[in-house]
């Protein structure tokens, strides 16, 4: 990758973040009447639904506070982050201390899920806000929420199982989220033995149980002993999710200057690129089967926004850490395909869901899953990588 290309990408990612993505979401998403964010938005930014995802409240507050901490100290970003945090603290906790997943505009609970990802996103939001303001209460709250997340997810018997004892399985997802949540707390609140221990534990479990060198793939779910469950649910791969996990591990390898972690992250990226990249139409498939059998989910060949954002990060980070030209080539492939098909030049931001050939499936820009998170995080992270790679 030439210095000119790196400079071009640095400008592009920063401009896309500040002049396109952020401008689409703010200030229109701010709910000054009830607090938090309205994020279920149509193509033009009009509100499709006033319900609120608790994930989105935490993720958007984190992203806003992170922009304040690392890009520009804009008062409106910090005030907007507080709007989300206040809504979370006031409305999104059940009486047992756990968080809801889906609430009404004014914070009445609609749905509570068995897992605790809401807690992880609230934790990183509090950590970033504590970094921005020096607020000790937010720092403490971030650690409390992280502790609640790992306790619920990893204490045997605490979380109700998704499947019966007839065919038990465990997922890679909680381990990935534990890693990145710990990394965010460390970045904003400082080194901590507890956080290092959880990162080590979860990377070790991913490598031991989910990474399959013999099959050259990363499993999404496995039996408790790490073996493959040869049924639809057990065979299903999610390439974008595994690639996201790969860059979390690459990020850790970079932080520690650890060649083993960098090699592991690159292996995961290599194998899941080979599994996930659509050689006919371009883009990343949503689901694949480990043995190349038919997948049961009918949306298996659709192109969702977030796997492409995660692959844009992973390929650029792998190139920075290795200098291997194939990662620069892959980065350009996924970058060019994504911005050609997901981007909306008329109204800004990215569509969330495309058909296999890249045609828009549904024109919305936000729902209970898509908000101001994956796409701005990708733009923010890649802009920073490019700045680091600029010739000194």
mmCIF file of C-alpha atoms in Angstrom, residues 13-360:
data_model
loop_
_atom_site.group_PDB
_atom_site.id
_atom_site.type_symbol
_atom_site.label_atom_id
_atom_site.label_comp_id
_atom_site.label_asym_id
_atom_site.label_seq_id
_atom_site.Cartn_x
_atom_site.Cartn_y
_atom_site.Cartn_z
ATOM 1 C CA UNK A 13 -12.405 7.487 6.525
ATOM 2 C CA UNK A 14 -12.316 10.682 8.578
ATOM 3 C CA UNK A 15 -14.568 12.518 6.146
ATOM 4 C CA UNK A 16 -16.989 9.577 5.926
ATOM 5 C CA UNK A 17 -17.172 9.476 9.719
ATOM 6 C CA UNK A 18 -17.673 13.174 10.395
ATOM 7 C CA UNK A 19 -19.292 14.521 7.236
ATOM 8 C CA UNK A 20 -21.514 11.579 6.311
ATOM 9 C CA UNK A 21 -22.184 9.060 9.084
ATOM 10 C CA UNK A 22 -22.270 11.301 12.156
ATOM 11 C CA UNK A 23 -24.230 13.987 10.324
ATOM 12 C CA UNK A 24 -26.884 11.448 9.365
ATOM 13 C CA UNK A 25 -27.449 10.407 12.986
ATOM 14 C CA UNK A 26 -27.045 13.658 14.877
ATOM 15 C CA UNK A 27 -28.764 15.689 16.071
ATOM 16 C CA UNK A 28 -31.895 13.952 14.693
ATOM 17 C CA UNK A 29 -31.420 10.837 16.880
ATOM 18 C CA UNK A 30 -31.302 12.714 20.178
ATOM 19 C CA UNK A 31 -34.503 12.280 22.177
ATOM 20 C CA UNK A 32 -34.558 15.361 24.370
ATOM 21 C CA UNK A 33 -38.088 14.577 25.532
ATOM 22 C CA UNK A 34 -37.489 11.135 27.044
ATOM 23 C CA UNK A 35 -33.725 10.763 26.902
ATOM 24 C CA UNK A 36 -31.552 8.388 24.940
ATOM 25 C CA UNK A 37 -31.603 7.928 21.201
ATOM 26 C CA UNK A 38 -34.198 7.297 18.507
ATOM 27 C CA UNK A 39 -32.377 4.985 16.122
ATOM 28 C CA UNK A 40 -35.005 3.097 14.090
ATOM 29 C CA UNK A 41 -34.658 5.350 11.065
ATOM 30 C CA UNK A 42 -35.745 5.201 7.433
ATOM 31 C CA UNK A 43 -33.510 5.948 4.484
ATOM 32 C CA UNK A 44 -33.953 9.715 4.843
ATOM 33 C CA UNK A 45 -33.566 9.691 8.633
ATOM 34 C CA UNK A 46 -37.271 9.861 9.453
ATOM 35 C CA UNK A 47 -38.352 7.799 12.450
ATOM 36 C CA UNK A 48 -39.802 4.372 11.636
ATOM 37 C CA UNK A 49 -40.312 3.208 15.211
ATOM 38 C CA UNK A 50 -39.840 4.972 18.548
ATOM 39 C CA UNK A 51 -38.922 1.818 20.503
ATOM 40 C CA UNK A 52 -35.349 1.711 21.776
ATOM 41 C CA UNK A 53 -32.753 -1.019 21.765
ATOM 42 C CA UNK A 54 -30.810 -1.032 25.014
ATOM 43 C CA UNK A 55 -27.796 -2.245 23.035
ATOM 44 C CA UNK A 56 -28.061 0.869 20.867
ATOM 45 C CA UNK A 57 -28.254 3.225 23.852
ATOM 46 C CA UNK A 58 -24.961 1.883 25.224
ATOM 47 C CA UNK A 59 -23.224 1.519 21.878
ATOM 48 C CA UNK A 60 -24.141 5.007 20.704
ATOM 49 C CA UNK A 61 -23.140 6.587 24.017
ATOM 50 C CA UNK A 62 -19.778 4.776 23.781
ATOM 51 C CA UNK A 63 -19.221 5.920 20.205
ATOM 52 C CA UNK A 64 -20.031 9.538 21.052
ATOM 53 C CA UNK A 65 -17.781 9.607 24.108
ATOM 54 C CA UNK A 66 -15.027 7.906 22.106
ATOM 55 C CA UNK A 67 -15.239 10.554 19.384
ATOM 56 C CA UNK A 68 -14.952 13.192 22.107
ATOM 57 C CA UNK A 69 -11.923 11.449 23.621
ATOM 58 C CA UNK A 70 -10.023 10.660 20.435
ATOM 59 C CA UNK A 71 -11.177 12.848 17.523
ATOM 60 C CA UNK A 72 -12.328 16.260 18.733
ATOM 61 C CA UNK A 73 -13.532 17.543 22.094
ATOM 62 C CA UNK A 74 -16.934 18.698 20.890
ATOM 63 C CA UNK A 75 -19.234 19.577 23.768
ATOM 64 C CA UNK A 76 -22.274 18.342 21.863
ATOM 65 C CA UNK A 77 -20.789 14.848 21.594
ATOM 66 C CA UNK A 78 -20.184 14.639 25.326
ATOM 67 C CA UNK A 79 -23.644 15.975 26.146
ATOM 68 C CA UNK A 80 -25.175 13.468 23.721
ATOM 69 C CA UNK A 81 -23.231 10.615 25.356
ATOM 70 C CA UNK A 82 -24.612 11.634 28.744
ATOM 71 C CA UNK A 83 -28.142 11.632 27.292
ATOM 72 C CA UNK A 84 -27.747 7.936 26.512
ATOM 73 C CA UNK A 85 -26.096 7.023 29.797
ATOM 74 C CA UNK A 86 -28.774 8.781 31.838
ATOM 75 C CA UNK A 87 -31.495 6.909 29.927
ATOM 76 C CA UNK A 88 -29.729 3.594 30.545
ATOM 77 C CA UNK A 89 -29.331 4.205 34.254
ATOM 78 C CA UNK A 90 -32.894 5.474 34.712
ATOM 79 C CA UNK A 91 -34.879 2.996 32.605
ATOM 80 C CA UNK A 92 -32.923 -0.025 31.419
ATOM 81 C CA UNK A 93 -32.221 -2.051 34.587
ATOM 82 C CA UNK A 94 -34.583 -4.673 35.976
ATOM 83 C CA UNK A 95 -35.083 -5.139 39.719
ATOM 84 C CA UNK A 96 -32.596 -8.053 39.719
ATOM 85 C CA UNK A 97 -29.811 -5.764 38.476
ATOM 86 C CA UNK A 98 -29.802 -7.170 34.969
ATOM 87 C CA UNK A 99 -30.630 -5.062 31.938
ATOM 88 C CA UNK A 100 -33.439 -5.158 29.424
ATOM 89 C CA UNK A 101 -32.932 -5.557 25.672
ATOM 90 C CA UNK A 102 -35.891 -3.595 24.233
ATOM 91 C CA UNK A 103 -37.864 -0.744 25.807
ATOM 92 C CA UNK A 104 -40.465 1.819 24.744
ATOM 93 C CA UNK A 105 -39.512 5.388 23.911
ATOM 94 C CA UNK A 106 -40.128 6.457 27.518
ATOM 95 C CA UNK A 107 -38.283 3.439 28.943
ATOM 96 C CA UNK A 108 -40.982 0.875 29.755
ATOM 97 C CA UNK A 109 -39.576 -2.666 29.397
ATOM 98 C CA UNK A 110 -40.683 -4.780 26.453
ATOM 99 C CA UNK A 111 -38.134 -7.584 26.279
ATOM 100 C CA UNK A 112 -35.365 -9.060 28.389
ATOM 101 C CA UNK A 113 -33.034 -11.660 26.914
ATOM 102 C CA UNK A 114 -31.238 -14.573 28.515
ATOM 103 C CA UNK A 115 -27.772 -13.206 27.757
ATOM 104 C CA UNK A 116 -26.180 -10.025 29.025
ATOM 105 C CA UNK A 117 -24.775 -8.069 26.110
ATOM 106 C CA UNK A 118 -26.669 -4.947 27.184
ATOM 107 C CA UNK A 119 -24.400 -4.865 30.241
ATOM 108 C CA UNK A 120 -21.227 -5.010 28.138
ATOM 109 C CA UNK A 121 -22.289 -2.066 25.978
ATOM 110 C CA UNK A 122 -23.294 -0.025 29.015
ATOM 111 C CA UNK A 123 -19.897 -0.859 30.554
ATOM 112 C CA UNK A 124 -17.891 0.515 27.627
ATOM 113 C CA UNK A 125 -20.098 3.622 27.493
ATOM 114 C CA UNK A 126 -19.451 4.363 31.157
ATOM 115 C CA UNK A 127 -15.718 3.728 30.694
ATOM 116 C CA UNK A 128 -15.445 6.143 27.770
ATOM 117 C CA UNK A 129 -17.518 8.743 29.631
ATOM 118 C CA UNK A 130 -15.298 8.375 32.701
ATOM 119 C CA UNK A 131 -12.240 8.975 30.519
ATOM 120 C CA UNK A 132 -13.867 12.093 29.056
ATOM 121 C CA UNK A 133 -15.026 13.609 32.332
ATOM 122 C CA UNK A 134 -12.988 12.049 35.122
ATOM 123 C CA UNK A 135 -16.275 10.852 36.618
ATOM 124 C CA UNK A 136 -15.295 8.266 39.256
ATOM 125 C CA UNK A 137 -18.844 6.951 39.519
ATOM 126 C CA UNK A 138 -18.869 6.060 35.823
ATOM 127 C CA UNK A 139 -15.490 4.341 36.175
ATOM 128 C CA UNK A 140 -16.806 2.237 39.046
ATOM 129 C CA UNK A 141 -20.004 1.523 37.155
ATOM 130 C CA UNK A 142 -18.047 0.323 34.119
ATOM 131 C CA UNK A 143 -16.216 -2.269 36.226
ATOM 132 C CA UNK A 144 -19.430 -3.326 37.986
ATOM 133 C CA UNK A 145 -21.171 -3.908 34.688
ATOM 134 C CA UNK A 146 -18.201 -5.827 33.266
ATOM 135 C CA UNK A 147 -18.178 -8.018 36.378
ATOM 136 C CA UNK A 148 -21.920 -8.637 35.970
ATOM 137 C CA UNK A 149 -21.413 -9.537 32.303
ATOM 138 C CA UNK A 150 -18.725 -12.143 32.905
ATOM 139 C CA UNK A 151 -20.461 -13.526 36.000
ATOM 140 C CA UNK A 152 -23.707 -14.131 34.139
ATOM 141 C CA UNK A 153 -22.051 -15.512 31.007
ATOM 142 C CA UNK A 154 -19.343 -17.685 32.526
ATOM 143 C CA UNK A 155 -20.526 -18.886 35.937
ATOM 144 C CA UNK A 156 -21.718 -22.477 35.271
ATOM 145 C CA UNK A 157 -25.469 -22.837 35.590
ATOM 146 C CA UNK A 158 -26.182 -19.130 35.971
ATOM 147 C CA UNK A 159 -27.484 -18.356 32.489
ATOM 148 C CA UNK A 160 -30.451 -20.444 31.329
ATOM 149 C CA UNK A 161 -29.218 -22.682 28.492
ATOM 150 C CA UNK A 162 -30.296 -21.958 24.930
ATOM 151 C CA UNK A 163 -30.546 -25.672 24.233
ATOM 152 C CA UNK A 164 -31.543 -28.601 26.435
ATOM 153 C CA UNK A 165 -29.069 -31.085 27.863
ATOM 154 C CA UNK A 166 -29.895 -33.350 24.939
ATOM 155 C CA UNK A 167 -27.468 -31.474 22.721
ATOM 156 C CA UNK A 168 -25.626 -28.753 24.684
ATOM 157 C CA UNK A 169 -23.556 -26.167 22.857
ATOM 158 C CA UNK A 170 -21.539 -23.077 23.745
ATOM 159 C CA UNK A 171 -20.934 -20.004 21.604
ATOM 160 C CA UNK A 172 -17.942 -17.898 20.697
ATOM 161 C CA UNK A 173 -19.960 -14.670 21.083
ATOM 162 C CA UNK A 174 -19.657 -14.147 24.846
ATOM 163 C CA UNK A 175 -15.910 -14.741 24.672
ATOM 164 C CA UNK A 176 -15.469 -12.215 21.879
ATOM 165 C CA UNK A 177 -17.497 -9.590 23.705
ATOM 166 C CA UNK A 178 -15.602 -10.203 26.945
ATOM 167 C CA UNK A 179 -12.327 -9.542 25.093
ATOM 168 C CA UNK A 180 -13.384 -6.303 23.435
ATOM 169 C CA UNK A 181 -15.175 -5.023 26.539
ATOM 170 C CA UNK A 182 -12.074 -5.617 28.644
ATOM 171 C CA UNK A 183 -9.969 -3.900 25.973
ATOM 172 C CA UNK A 184 -12.210 -0.829 26.066
ATOM 173 C CA UNK A 185 -12.112 -0.631 29.863
ATOM 174 C CA UNK A 186 -8.336 -0.928 29.734
ATOM 175 C CA UNK A 187 -8.047 1.781 27.069
ATOM 176 C CA UNK A 188 -10.171 4.220 29.053
ATOM 177 C CA UNK A 189 -9.539 3.295 32.691
ATOM 178 C CA UNK A 190 -6.030 1.820 32.662
ATOM 179 C CA UNK A 191 -4.328 -1.555 32.898
ATOM 180 C CA UNK A 192 -5.967 -3.999 35.292
ATOM 181 C CA UNK A 193 -5.008 -7.563 36.211
ATOM 182 C CA UNK A 194 -8.652 -8.616 36.158
ATOM 183 C CA UNK A 195 -9.098 -7.405 32.599
ATOM 184 C CA UNK A 196 -5.895 -9.075 31.408
ATOM 185 C CA UNK A 197 -6.980 -12.335 33.013
ATOM 186 C CA UNK A 198 -10.321 -12.315 31.199
ATOM 187 C CA UNK A 199 -8.718 -11.436 27.864
ATOM 188 C CA UNK A 200 -6.217 -14.295 28.267
ATOM 189 C CA UNK A 201 -8.938 -16.726 29.302
ATOM 190 C CA UNK A 202 -11.273 -15.916 26.417
ATOM 191 C CA UNK A 203 -8.594 -15.870 23.723
ATOM 192 C CA UNK A 204 -7.375 -19.211 25.049
ATOM 193 C CA UNK A 205 -10.857 -20.713 24.886
ATOM 194 C CA UNK A 206 -11.458 -19.401 21.365
ATOM 195 C CA UNK A 207 -8.162 -20.873 20.188
ATOM 196 C CA UNK A 208 -8.706 -24.165 21.994
ATOM 197 C CA UNK A 209 -12.362 -24.807 21.179
ATOM 198 C CA UNK A 210 -13.512 -22.706 18.214
ATOM 199 C CA UNK A 211 -10.472 -22.410 15.921
ATOM 200 C CA UNK A 212 -10.218 -25.571 13.793
ATOM 201 C CA UNK A 213 -6.899 -25.807 11.894
ATOM 202 C CA UNK A 214 -7.847 -29.178 10.395
ATOM 203 C CA UNK A 215 -10.912 -27.618 8.746
ATOM 204 C CA UNK A 216 -9.384 -24.151 8.355
ATOM 205 C CA UNK A 217 -12.339 -22.380 9.906
ATOM 206 C CA UNK A 218 -13.620 -20.717 13.061
ATOM 207 C CA UNK A 219 -16.760 -22.257 14.521
ATOM 208 C CA UNK A 220 -19.611 -20.139 15.824
ATOM 209 C CA UNK A 221 -20.780 -22.765 18.333
ATOM 210 C CA UNK A 222 -19.371 -26.099 19.516
ATOM 211 C CA UNK A 223 -20.131 -28.849 22.002
ATOM 212 C CA UNK A 224 -18.793 -28.332 25.562
ATOM 213 C CA UNK A 225 -15.681 -30.336 24.671
ATOM 214 C CA UNK A 226 -15.055 -28.266 21.556
ATOM 215 C CA UNK A 227 -16.249 -30.883 19.097
ATOM 216 C CA UNK A 228 -18.471 -30.059 16.132
ATOM 217 C CA UNK A 229 -22.186 -30.713 16.555
ATOM 218 C CA UNK A 230 -23.095 -32.175 13.152
ATOM 219 C CA UNK A 231 -26.543 -30.608 12.833
ATOM 220 C CA UNK A 232 -27.784 -27.359 11.258
ATOM 221 C CA UNK A 233 -27.112 -25.168 14.315
ATOM 222 C CA UNK A 234 -23.726 -26.706 15.037
ATOM 223 C CA UNK A 235 -22.466 -26.541 11.442
ATOM 224 C CA UNK A 236 -23.435 -22.918 10.779
ATOM 225 C CA UNK A 237 -20.543 -20.486 10.335
ATOM 226 C CA UNK A 238 -20.835 -16.703 10.529
ATOM 227 C CA UNK A 239 -17.760 -15.435 8.645
ATOM 228 C CA UNK A 240 -18.245 -11.782 9.563
ATOM 229 C CA UNK A 241 -18.544 -12.583 13.256
ATOM 230 C CA UNK A 242 -15.389 -14.707 13.200
ATOM 231 C CA UNK A 243 -13.542 -11.948 11.313
ATOM 232 C CA UNK A 244 -14.665 -9.469 13.964
ATOM 233 C CA UNK A 245 -13.218 -11.816 16.591
ATOM 234 C CA UNK A 246 -10.024 -12.025 14.532
ATOM 235 C CA UNK A 247 -9.447 -8.274 14.700
ATOM 236 C CA UNK A 248 -10.106 -8.218 18.441
ATOM 237 C CA UNK A 249 -7.261 -10.740 18.766
ATOM 238 C CA UNK A 250 -5.079 -8.817 16.295
ATOM 239 C CA UNK A 251 -5.712 -5.684 18.356
ATOM 240 C CA UNK A 252 -4.542 -7.531 21.463
ATOM 241 C CA UNK A 253 -1.478 -8.812 19.636
ATOM 242 C CA UNK A 254 -0.660 -5.258 18.616
ATOM 243 C CA UNK A 255 -1.132 -3.972 22.178
ATOM 244 C CA UNK A 256 1.172 -6.624 23.611
ATOM 245 C CA UNK A 257 3.518 -6.890 20.599
ATOM 246 C CA UNK A 258 2.738 -10.606 20.718
ATOM 247 C CA UNK A 259 3.587 -12.554 17.513
ATOM 248 C CA UNK A 260 1.478 -15.558 18.523
ATOM 249 C CA UNK A 261 -1.696 -13.505 18.865
ATOM 250 C CA UNK A 262 -1.012 -11.729 15.569
ATOM 251 C CA UNK A 263 -0.539 -15.083 13.844
ATOM 252 C CA UNK A 264 -3.733 -16.449 15.418
ATOM 253 C CA UNK A 265 -5.764 -13.422 14.339
ATOM 254 C CA UNK A 266 -4.393 -13.631 10.798
ATOM 255 C CA UNK A 267 -5.207 -17.346 10.586
ATOM 256 C CA UNK A 268 -8.783 -16.663 11.646
ATOM 257 C CA UNK A 269 -9.068 -13.866 9.077
ATOM 258 C CA UNK A 270 -7.502 -15.971 6.290
ATOM 259 C CA UNK A 271 -9.765 -18.961 6.837
ATOM 260 C CA UNK A 272 -12.979 -16.993 7.204
ATOM 261 C CA UNK A 273 -12.205 -14.749 4.243
ATOM 262 C CA UNK A 274 -11.858 -17.930 2.176
ATOM 263 C CA UNK A 275 -15.172 -19.185 3.594
ATOM 264 C CA UNK A 276 -17.036 -15.895 3.459
ATOM 265 C CA UNK A 277 -15.986 -13.871 0.411
ATOM 266 C CA UNK A 278 -18.467 -14.251 -2.457
ATOM 267 C CA UNK A 279 -16.248 -14.847 -5.492
ATOM 268 C CA UNK A 280 -19.166 -14.500 -7.885
ATOM 269 C CA UNK A 281 -20.911 -11.331 -6.647
ATOM 270 C CA UNK A 282 -18.482 -9.879 -4.132
ATOM 271 C CA UNK A 283 -19.167 -9.118 -0.488
ATOM 272 C CA UNK A 284 -19.273 -11.313 2.617
ATOM 273 C CA UNK A 285 -21.863 -14.090 2.890
ATOM 274 C CA UNK A 286 -23.851 -14.000 6.128
ATOM 275 C CA UNK A 287 -23.871 -17.748 6.879
ATOM 276 C CA UNK A 288 -22.001 -20.748 5.531
ATOM 277 C CA UNK A 289 -21.928 -24.437 6.455
ATOM 278 C CA UNK A 290 -18.691 -25.864 7.818
ATOM 279 C CA UNK A 291 -18.989 -28.864 5.493
ATOM 280 C CA UNK A 292 -20.345 -26.802 2.584
ATOM 281 C CA UNK A 293 -23.819 -28.247 2.967
ATOM 282 C CA UNK A 294 -26.970 -26.149 2.536
ATOM 283 C CA UNK A 295 -27.652 -23.678 5.369
ATOM 284 C CA UNK A 296 -31.106 -23.601 6.944
ATOM 285 C CA UNK A 297 -31.417 -19.808 7.345
ATOM 286 C CA UNK A 298 -32.984 -18.321 4.219
ATOM 287 C CA UNK A 299 -30.934 -15.088 4.538
ATOM 288 C CA UNK A 300 -27.649 -17.024 4.400
ATOM 289 C CA UNK A 301 -26.471 -15.392 1.164
ATOM 290 C CA UNK A 302 -27.532 -11.831 1.979
ATOM 291 C CA UNK A 303 -24.970 -9.118 2.609
ATOM 292 C CA UNK A 304 -25.396 -7.376 5.986
ATOM 293 C CA UNK A 305 -23.625 -4.101 6.732
ATOM 294 C CA UNK A 306 -21.725 -5.064 9.874
ATOM 295 C CA UNK A 307 -19.650 -8.027 8.571
ATOM 296 C CA UNK A 308 -18.304 -5.699 5.902
ATOM 297 C CA UNK A 309 -17.406 -3.024 8.443
ATOM 298 C CA UNK A 310 -15.611 -5.637 10.558
ATOM 299 C CA UNK A 311 -13.761 -7.043 7.540
ATOM 300 C CA UNK A 312 -12.664 -3.554 6.488
ATOM 301 C CA UNK A 313 -11.080 -3.178 9.945
ATOM 302 C CA UNK A 314 -9.568 -6.673 10.067
ATOM 303 C CA UNK A 315 -7.873 -6.521 6.667
ATOM 304 C CA UNK A 316 -6.374 -3.083 7.275
ATOM 305 C CA UNK A 317 -5.145 -4.033 10.740
ATOM 306 C CA UNK A 318 -3.646 -7.292 9.436
ATOM 307 C CA UNK A 319 -1.825 -5.303 6.750
ATOM 308 C CA UNK A 320 -0.461 -2.846 9.305
ATOM 309 C CA UNK A 321 0.815 -5.660 11.528
ATOM 310 C CA UNK A 322 2.273 -7.936 8.813
ATOM 311 C CA UNK A 323 2.937 -5.823 5.733
ATOM 312 C CA UNK A 324 1.531 -8.709 3.679
ATOM 313 C CA UNK A 325 0.223 -7.306 0.383
ATOM 314 C CA UNK A 326 -2.669 -9.787 0.246
ATOM 315 C CA UNK A 327 -4.308 -7.962 3.158
ATOM 316 C CA UNK A 328 -4.005 -4.655 1.285
ATOM 317 C CA UNK A 329 -5.650 -6.330 -1.722
ATOM 318 C CA UNK A 330 -8.442 -7.799 0.412
ATOM 319 C CA UNK A 331 -8.950 -4.461 2.125
ATOM 320 C CA UNK A 332 -9.402 -2.720 -1.203
ATOM 321 C CA UNK A 333 -11.802 -5.441 -2.403
ATOM 322 C CA UNK A 334 -14.092 -5.239 0.621
ATOM 323 C CA UNK A 335 -13.761 -1.455 0.906
ATOM 324 C CA UNK A 336 -14.659 -0.836 -2.725
ATOM 325 C CA UNK A 337 -17.541 -3.331 -2.785
ATOM 326 C CA UNK A 338 -18.997 -2.032 0.465
ATOM 327 C CA UNK A 339 -18.918 1.656 -0.364
ATOM 328 C CA UNK A 340 -20.294 0.948 -3.835
ATOM 329 C CA UNK A 341 -23.309 -0.997 -2.568
ATOM 330 C CA UNK A 342 -24.084 -0.005 1.052
ATOM 331 C CA UNK A 343 -23.502 3.746 0.804
ATOM 332 C CA UNK A 344 -26.407 6.091 0.059
ATOM 333 C CA UNK A 345 -25.022 9.218 -1.668
ATOM 334 C CA UNK A 346 -28.389 10.969 -1.522
ATOM 335 C CA UNK A 347 -29.175 10.725 2.199
ATOM 336 C CA UNK A 348 -25.907 9.532 3.731
ATOM 337 C CA UNK A 349 -24.932 6.556 5.914
ATOM 338 C CA UNK A 350 -25.145 2.903 4.853
ATOM 339 C CA UNK A 351 -28.087 0.687 4.163
ATOM 340 C CA UNK A 352 -28.146 -2.306 6.468
ATOM 341 C CA UNK A 353 -29.291 -5.168 4.272
ATOM 342 C CA UNK A 354 -28.537 -6.106 0.675
ATOM 343 C CA UNK A 355 -29.384 -9.057 -1.523
ATOM 344 C CA UNK A 356 -26.545 -11.256 -2.651
ATOM 345 C CA UNK A 357 -25.880 -9.210 -5.789
ATOM 346 C CA UNK A 358 -25.695 -5.953 -3.829
ATOM 347 C CA UNK A 359 -29.174 -4.618 -4.519
ATOM 348 C CA UNK A 360 -30.884 -3.006 -1.541
#
